[in-house]
Amino acid sequence: MIPVTGFENARVGILGLGRSGLSAARALRAGGAHPVCWDDNPAAREMAETEGFDVGDLLREGAFDAIARLIVSPGIPHLYPAPNKVVANALRAGVPVDNDIGLFFLSLGTEKWAEFDDPPKVIAVTGSNGKSTTSALIHHVLEHAGKTSQLAGNIGRGVLDIDPPDDGGVVVLELSSYQTELARALTPDVAVFSNLSPDHLDRHGGLGGYFAAKRRLFAEGGPDRAVIGVDEPEGLFLAGQLSEGPDDARVIRVSVEGKLSGPGWSVFAKKGYLSEYRKGKQTGSIDLRPVKGLPGRHNHQNACAAYAACRALGLSPRVIEQGFHSFEGLPHRSQVIAEKNGVTFVNDSKATNVDSALKALEAFSSIRWICGGLEKEGGVGGLKPGLANVVKAYVIGREAAEFAMQLEGVGAEVCTTMAAAVAQAMDEAQPGDTVLLAPAAASFDQYDNFEKRGEDFIAEVQARLQAGL
């Protein structure tokens, strides 16, 4: 646990008692603060009471008279589409609003660090797609290199639940826009911006607000080194804002659109080959094509970002390459779950929006595509560049028929359920085909989350394989 400092004997409000809220309450108490907890869910309040926390209605009049700060869980809106009433009351009372990420950066460094030969480092990763894989890949490479690494934030453990890092330790954080938009302290040593595509627009008041939430990771204190994907206008703009000139090595530009030139530091992938350039000269390269845990162009972008972050910490290209080859990938993200009779089965249930699903479609050929679910704003027109790789689509979800009608030029069968889709796809698959789950939609019409949807796909595939069907 990272005890929160700076609030000794102070009352600190906690709004939302899920994983991050309870973790913040424990860390505040460990640092000598007095948490006052609230959640609309009675069961959550009861759980906090069983841990001995003071549960107080933060909506009542005068609730913030003696509160030093309000800590808000990521899922609770503070501005758009409308502020939560508790948050609004705190702001009217002049009480600062923060989250567990802000508390983490506020409290991470201790006097003990002065005794270390190599003070701990923090790598923070944000972006629309690929940030989980990028974070996990960085963590894996660091461990392969013999460094002590902890993975936390939006993946792995809560940021305040990790162990205080020791001499030479590294903390790798995956941070969502919900986490970066509110944290009052954001001071990583290395910050990574992977890419940007429309998502969570209602929460951020549009694409500009969404980008602004991501940009805060680089503006609230500023990292020593910034790894920036420059294939979208926003990333290109951000790199320009952070750089003092073409040869400013504090900014490492990353691309999978083509070769990056100039005197600065860049990492790019072209036709499956990763290249690193510094001062106009190539300083490293990796053939990514045989790396099984990183298939496709989108994973090559993740590999470039992870490579750049690890190079920023001083790891050699060969050590990083070795780490890449032993990386098995993450569940539900281009996860190869089986291969039989020349047919490959891939679970990419995390492809919940059009952009991430398109990347999955571009990563494979001859695809039997299982798609559909709770459609997101904007429709599915953006999938068109990847549809040439689709042999046939098998559409699931309560609105499967409407989803299928939008897939112009592709044979689509309305299956509705995962069981029916898997059965039909497997019956029709030929050697060389890939049966791919990449829904391009949210899961909530049929499942609690994308993990449950992916697990259902895996179970259906394995059951039919075991039965010899």
CSV table of N, CA and C in Angstrom, one decimal, residues 117-211:
chain,number,residue,atom,x,y,z
A,117,ASP,N,20.3,4.3,-4.9
A,117,ASP,CA,21.3,4.5,-6.0
A,117,ASP,C,20.5,4.9,-7.3
A,118,ASP,N,19.3,4.2,-7.5
A,118,ASP,CA,18.5,4.4,-8.7
A,118,ASP,C,17.1,4.7,-8.2
A,119,PRO,N,16.6,5.9,-8.1
A,119,PRO,CA,15.3,6.2,-7.6
A,119,PRO,C,14.2,5.6,-8.5
A,120,PRO,N,13.1,5.1,-7.9
A,120,PRO,CA,12.0,4.5,-8.7
A,120,PRO,C,11.5,5.4,-9.8
A,121,LYS,N,11.0,4.8,-10.8
A,121,LYS,CA,10.5,5.5,-12.0
A,121,LYS,C,9.0,5.1,-12.2
A,122,VAL,N,8.3,6.0,-12.8
A,122,VAL,CA,6.9,5.8,-13.2
A,122,VAL,C,6.7,6.0,-14.7
A,123,ILE,N,6.2,5.0,-15.3
A,123,ILE,CA,5.8,5.1,-16.7
A,123,ILE,C,4.3,5.1,-16.8
A,124,ALA,N,3.7,6.1,-17.4
A,124,ALA,CA,2.2,6.2,-17.5
A,124,ALA,C,1.8,6.2,-18.9
A,125,VAL,N,0.8,5.3,-19.2
A,125,VAL,CA,0.3,5.1,-20.6
A,125,VAL,C,-1.1,5.5,-20.7
A,126,THR,N,-1.4,6.3,-21.7
A,126,THR,CA,-2.8,6.7,-22.0
A,126,THR,C,-3.0,6.6,-23.5
A,127,GLY,N,-4.3,6.8,-24.0
A,127,GLY,CA,-4.6,6.7,-25.4
A,127,GLY,C,-6.0,6.1,-25.5
A,128,SER,N,-6.5,6.0,-26.7
A,128,SER,CA,-7.8,5.4,-27.0
A,128,SER,C,-7.7,3.9,-27.0
A,129,ASN,N,-6.8,3.4,-27.8
A,129,ASN,CA,-6.7,1.9,-28.1
A,129,ASN,C,-5.3,1.4,-27.8
A,130,GLY,N,-5.2,0.2,-27.3
A,130,GLY,CA,-3.9,-0.4,-27.1
A,130,GLY,C,-3.2,0.0,-25.9
A,131,LYS,N,-3.7,0.8,-25.0
A,131,LYS,CA,-3.0,1.2,-23.8
A,131,LYS,C,-2.8,0.0,-22.8
A,132,SER,N,-3.8,-0.9,-22.8
A,132,SER,CA,-3.6,-2.0,-21.9
A,132,SER,C,-2.5,-2.9,-22.4
A,133,THR,N,-2.5,-3.2,-23.7
A,133,THR,CA,-1.4,-4.1,-24.2
A,133,THR,C,-0.1,-3.4,-24.1
A,134,THR,N,0.0,-2.1,-24.4
A,134,THR,CA,1.3,-1.4,-24.3
A,134,THR,C,1.8,-1.4,-22.8
A,135,SER,N,0.9,-1.1,-21.9
A,135,SER,CA,1.3,-1.1,-20.5
A,135,SER,C,1.8,-2.5,-20.0
A,136,ALA,N,1.1,-3.6,-20.4
A,136,ALA,CA,1.5,-4.9,-20.0
A,136,ALA,C,2.7,-5.3,-20.7
A,137,LEU,N,2.9,-4.9,-21.9
A,137,LEU,CA,4.2,-5.2,-22.7
A,137,LEU,C,5.4,-4.5,-22.0
A,138,ILE,N,5.3,-3.3,-21.7
A,138,ILE,CA,6.3,-2.6,-21.0
A,138,ILE,C,6.7,-3.3,-19.7
A,139,HIS,N,5.7,-3.7,-18.9
A,139,HIS,CA,5.9,-4.4,-17.6
A,139,HIS,C,6.6,-5.7,-17.9
A,140,HIS,N,6.1,-6.4,-18.9
A,140,HIS,CA,6.7,-7.7,-19.2
A,140,HIS,C,8.2,-7.6,-19.6
A,141,VAL,N,8.5,-6.6,-20.4
A,141,VAL,CA,9.9,-6.4,-20.9
A,141,VAL,C,10.8,-6.0,-19.7
A,142,LEU,N,10.3,-5.2,-18.8
A,142,LEU,CA,11.1,-4.8,-17.7
A,142,LEU,C,11.4,-6.0,-16.8
A,143,GLU,N,10.4,-6.8,-16.6
A,143,GLU,CA,10.6,-8.0,-15.7
A,143,GLU,C,11.6,-9.0,-16.4
A,144,HIS,N,11.4,-9.1,-17.8
A,144,HIS,CA,12.4,-9.9,-18.5
A,144,HIS,C,13.8,-9.4,-18.4
A,145,ALA,N,13.9,-8.1,-18.3
A,145,ALA,CA,15.3,-7.5,-18.1
A,145,ALA,C,15.8,-7.5,-16.7
A,146,GLY,N,15.0,-8.1,-15.8
A,146,GLY,CA,15.5,-8.2,-14.4
A,146,GLY,C,15.2,-7.1,-13.5
A,147,LYS,N,14.3,-6.2,-14.0
A,147,LYS,CA,13.9,-5.0,-13.2
A,147,LYS,C,12.7,-5.4,-12.4
A,148,THR,N,12.6,-4.8,-11.2
A,148,THR,CA,11.3,-4.9,-10.4
A,148,THR,C,10.3,-4.0,-10.9
A,149,SER,N,9.2,-4.5,-11.4
A,149,SER,CA,8.1,-3.7,-12.0
A,149,SER,C,6.8,-4.1,-11.5
A,150,GLN,N,5.9,-3.1,-11.3
A,150,GLN,CA,4.6,-3.3,-10.8
A,150,GLN,C,3.6,-2.6,-11.9
A,151,LEU,N,2.5,-3.4,-12.2
A,151,LEU,CA,1.5,-2.9,-13.2
A,151,LEU,C,0.3,-2.5,-12.4
A,152,ALA,N,-0.2,-1.3,-12.7
A,152,ALA,CA,-1.3,-0.8,-11.9
A,152,ALA,C,-2.2,0.2,-12.7
A,153,GLY,N,-3.2,0.7,-12.0
A,153,GLY,CA,-4.0,1.7,-12.6
A,153,GLY,C,-5.3,1.1,-13.2
A,154,ASN,N,-5.5,1.3,-14.5
A,154,ASN,CA,-6.7,0.8,-15.2
A,154,ASN,C,-6.5,-0.7,-15.5
A,155,ILE,N,-5.3,-1.3,-15.2
A,155,ILE,CA,-5.0,-2.7,-15.4
A,155,ILE,C,-4.2,-3.1,-14.2
A,156,GLY,N,-4.3,-4.4,-13.8
A,156,GLY,CA,-3.6,-4.9,-12.7
A,156,GLY,C,-4.2,-4.4,-11.4
A,157,ARG,N,-3.3,-3.9,-10.4
A,157,ARG,CA,-3.8,-3.5,-9.1
A,157,ARG,C,-4.1,-2.0,-9.1
A,158,GLY,N,-4.9,-1.6,-8.1
A,158,GLY,CA,-5.2,-0.2,-7.9
A,158,GLY,C,-3.9,0.6,-7.6
A,159,VAL,N,-3.8,1.8,-8.0
A,159,VAL,CA,-2.5,2.5,-7.8
A,159,VAL,C,-2.0,2.6,-6.4
A,160,LEU,N,-3.0,2.7,-5.5
A,160,LEU,CA,-2.6,2.9,-4.1
A,160,LEU,C,-2.4,1.5,-3.4
A,161,ASP,N,-2.8,0.4,-4.1
A,161,ASP,CA,-2.6,-0.9,-3.5
A,161,ASP,C,-1.2,-1.5,-3.7
A,162,ILE,N,-0.4,-0.9,-4.6
A,162,ILE,CA,0.9,-1.5,-4.9
A,162,ILE,C,1.8,-1.3,-3.7
A,163,ASP,N,2.9,-2.1,-3.7
A,163,ASP,CA,4.0,-1.9,-2.7
A,163,ASP,C,4.8,-0.7,-3.0
A,164,PRO,N,5.3,0.0,-2.0
A,164,PRO,CA,6.2,1.1,-2.2
A,164,PRO,C,7.4,0.7,-3.0
A,165,PRO,N,7.7,1.2,-4.2
A,165,PRO,CA,8.8,0.7,-5.0
A,165,PRO,C,10.1,0.9,-4.3
A,166,ASP,N,11.0,0.0,-4.5
A,166,ASP,CA,12.4,0.0,-3.9
A,166,ASP,C,13.4,0.6,-4.9
A,167,ASP,N,14.6,0.5,-4.5
A,167,ASP,CA,15.7,1.0,-5.4
A,167,ASP,C,15.7,0.4,-6.8
A,168,GLY,N,15.6,1.2,-7.8
A,168,GLY,CA,15.5,0.7,-9.2
A,168,GLY,C,14.2,0.2,-9.6
A,169,GLY,N,13.1,0.3,-8.8
A,169,GLY,CA,11.8,-0.2,-9.1
A,169,GLY,C,11.1,0.7,-10.1
A,170,VAL,N,10.2,0.1,-10.9
A,170,VAL,CA,9.5,0.8,-11.9
A,170,VAL,C,8.0,0.5,-11.7
A,171,VAL,N,7.2,1.5,-11.8
A,171,VAL,CA,5.7,1.4,-11.7
A,171,VAL,C,5.2,1.7,-13.1
A,172,VAL,N,4.4,0.8,-13.7
A,172,VAL,CA,3.8,1.0,-15.0
A,172,VAL,C,2.3,1.2,-14.8
A,173,LEU,N,1.8,2.4,-15.2
A,173,LEU,CA,0.4,2.7,-15.0
A,173,LEU,C,-0.3,2.8,-16.4
A,174,GLU,N,-1.5,2.1,-16.5
A,174,GLU,CA,-2.4,2.4,-17.5
A,174,GLU,C,-3.4,3.4,-17.0
A,175,LEU,N,-3.6,4.5,-17.7
A,175,LEU,CA,-4.5,5.5,-17.2
A,175,LEU,C,-5.6,5.9,-18.3
A,176,SER,N,-6.8,5.8,-17.9
A,176,SER,CA,-7.9,6.2,-18.8
A,176,SER,C,-8.1,7.7,-18.8
A,177,SER,N,-8.9,8.2,-19.7
A,177,SER,CA,-9.3,9.6,-19.7
A,177,SER,C,-10.1,9.9,-18.4
A,178,TYR,N,-10.8,9.0,-17.9
A,178,TYR,CA,-11.6,9.2,-16.6
A,178,TYR,C,-10.6,9.5,-15.5
A,179,GLN,N,-9.4,8.9,-15.6
A,179,GLN,CA,-8.4,9.0,-14.5
A,179,GLN,C,-7.6,10.3,-14.7
A,180,THR,N,-7.2,10.5,-15.9
A,180,THR,CA,-6.3,11.7,-16.1
A,180,THR,C,-7.0,13.0,-16.0
A,181,GLU,N,-8.3,13.0,-16.3
A,181,GLU,CA,-9.0,14.3,-16.4
A,181,GLU,C,-9.2,15.0,-15.0
A,182,LEU,N,-9.1,14.3,-13.9
A,182,LEU,CA,-9.4,14.9,-12.6
A,182,LEU,C,-8.2,14.9,-11.7
A,183,ALA,N,-7.1,14.1,-11.9
A,183,ALA,CA,-6.0,14.0,-11.0
A,183,ALA,C,-5.3,15.4,-10.9
A,184,ARG,N,-5.1,15.8,-9.7
A,184,ARG,CA,-4.5,17.1,-9.4
A,184,ARG,C,-2.9,17.0,-9.5
A,185,ALA,N,-2.4,15.8,-9.5
A,185,ALA,CA,-0.9,15.7,-9.6
A,185,ALA,C,-0.7,14.5,-10.7
A,186,LEU,N,0.1,14.8,-11.7
A,186,LEU,CA,0.4,13.9,-12.7
A,186,LEU,C,1.9,14.1,-13.1
A,187,THR,N,2.8,13.3,-12.5
A,187,THR,CA,4.2,13.6,-12.7
A,187,THR,C,5.0,12.3,-13.0
A,188,PRO,N,4.6,11.6,-14.0
A,188,PRO,CA,5.4,10.4,-14.4
A,188,PRO,C,6.8,10.8,-14.9
A,189,ASP,N,7.7,9.8,-14.9
A,189,ASP,CA,9.0,10.0,-15.5
A,189,ASP,C,8.9,9.9,-17.0
A,190,VAL,N,8.1,8.9,-17.5
A,190,VAL,CA,7.9,8.7,-18.9
A,190,VAL,C,6.4,8.6,-19.1
A,191,ALA,N,5.8,9.4,-20.0
A,191,ALA,CA,4.4,9.4,-20.3
A,191,ALA,C,4.2,9.0,-21.8
A,192,VAL,N,3.2,8.1,-22.1
A,192,VAL,CA,3.0,7.6,-23.4
A,192,VAL,C,1.6,7.9,-23.8
A,193,PHE,N,1.5,8.5,-25.0
A,193,PHE,CA,0.2,8.7,-25.7
A,193,PHE,C,0.2,7.9,-27.0
A,194,SER,N,-0.7,6.9,-27.0
A,194,SER,CA,-0.7,5.9,-28.1
A,194,SER,C,-1.4,6.4,-29.3
A,195,ASN,N,-2.6,6.8,-29.2
A,195,ASN,CA,-3.4,7.2,-30.3
A,195,ASN,C,-4.7,7.9,-29.8
A,196,LEU,N,-5.5,8.4,-30.7
A,196,LEU,CA,-6.8,9.0,-30.3
A,196,LEU,C,-7.9,8.7,-31.3
A,197,SER,N,-9.0,8.1,-30.9
A,197,SER,CA,-10.2,7.9,-31.7
A,197,SER,C,-11.4,8.2,-30.9
A,198,PRO,N,-12.5,8.6,-31.5
A,198,PRO,CA,-13.7,9.1,-30.7
A,198,PRO,C,-14.2,8.0,-29.7
A,199,ASP,N,-14.3,8.4,-28.4
A,199,ASP,CA,-14.8,7.5,-27.4
A,199,ASP,C,-15.2,8.3,-26.2
A,200,HIS,N,-16.1,7.9,-25.4
A,200,HIS,CA,-16.5,8.6,-24.2
A,200,HIS,C,-16.9,10.0,-24.4
A,201,LEU,N,-17.4,10.3,-25.6
A,201,LEU,CA,-17.6,11.8,-25.9
A,201,LEU,C,-18.7,12.4,-25.1
A,202,ASP,N,-19.7,11.7,-24.6
A,202,ASP,CA,-20.6,12.3,-23.7
A,202,ASP,C,-20.0,12.7,-22.4
A,203,ARG,N,-19.1,11.9,-21.9
A,203,ARG,CA,-18.4,12.2,-20.6
A,203,ARG,C,-17.5,13.4,-20.7
A,204,HIS,N,-16.9,13.7,-21.9
A,204,HIS,CA,-16.0,14.7,-22.0
A,204,HIS,C,-16.5,15.9,-22.8
A,205,GLY,N,-17.7,15.9,-23.2
A,205,GLY,CA,-18.3,17.1,-23.9
A,205,GLY,C,-17.8,17.2,-25.3
A,206,GLY,N,-17.4,16.0,-26.0
A,206,GLY,CA,-17.0,16.0,-27.3
A,206,GLY,C,-15.5,15.6,-27.5
A,207,LEU,N,-15.0,15.5,-28.7
A,207,LEU,CA,-13.7,15.0,-29.0
A,207,LEU,C,-12.6,15.9,-28.4
A,208,GLY,N,-12.9,17.2,-28.5
A,208,GLY,CA,-11.9,18.2,-27.9
A,208,GLY,C,-11.7,18.0,-26.4
A,209,GLY,N,-12.8,17.8,-25.7
A,209,GLY,CA,-12.7,17.5,-24.3
A,209,GLY,C,-12.0,16.2,-23.9
A,210,TYR,N,-12.3,15.2,-24.8
A,210,TYR,CA,-11.6,13.9,-24.6
A,210,TYR,C,-10.1,14.0,-24.8
A,211,PHE,N,-9.7,14.7,-25.8
A,211,PHE,CA,-8.3,14.9,-26.0
A,211,PHE,C,-7.7,15.7,-24.9
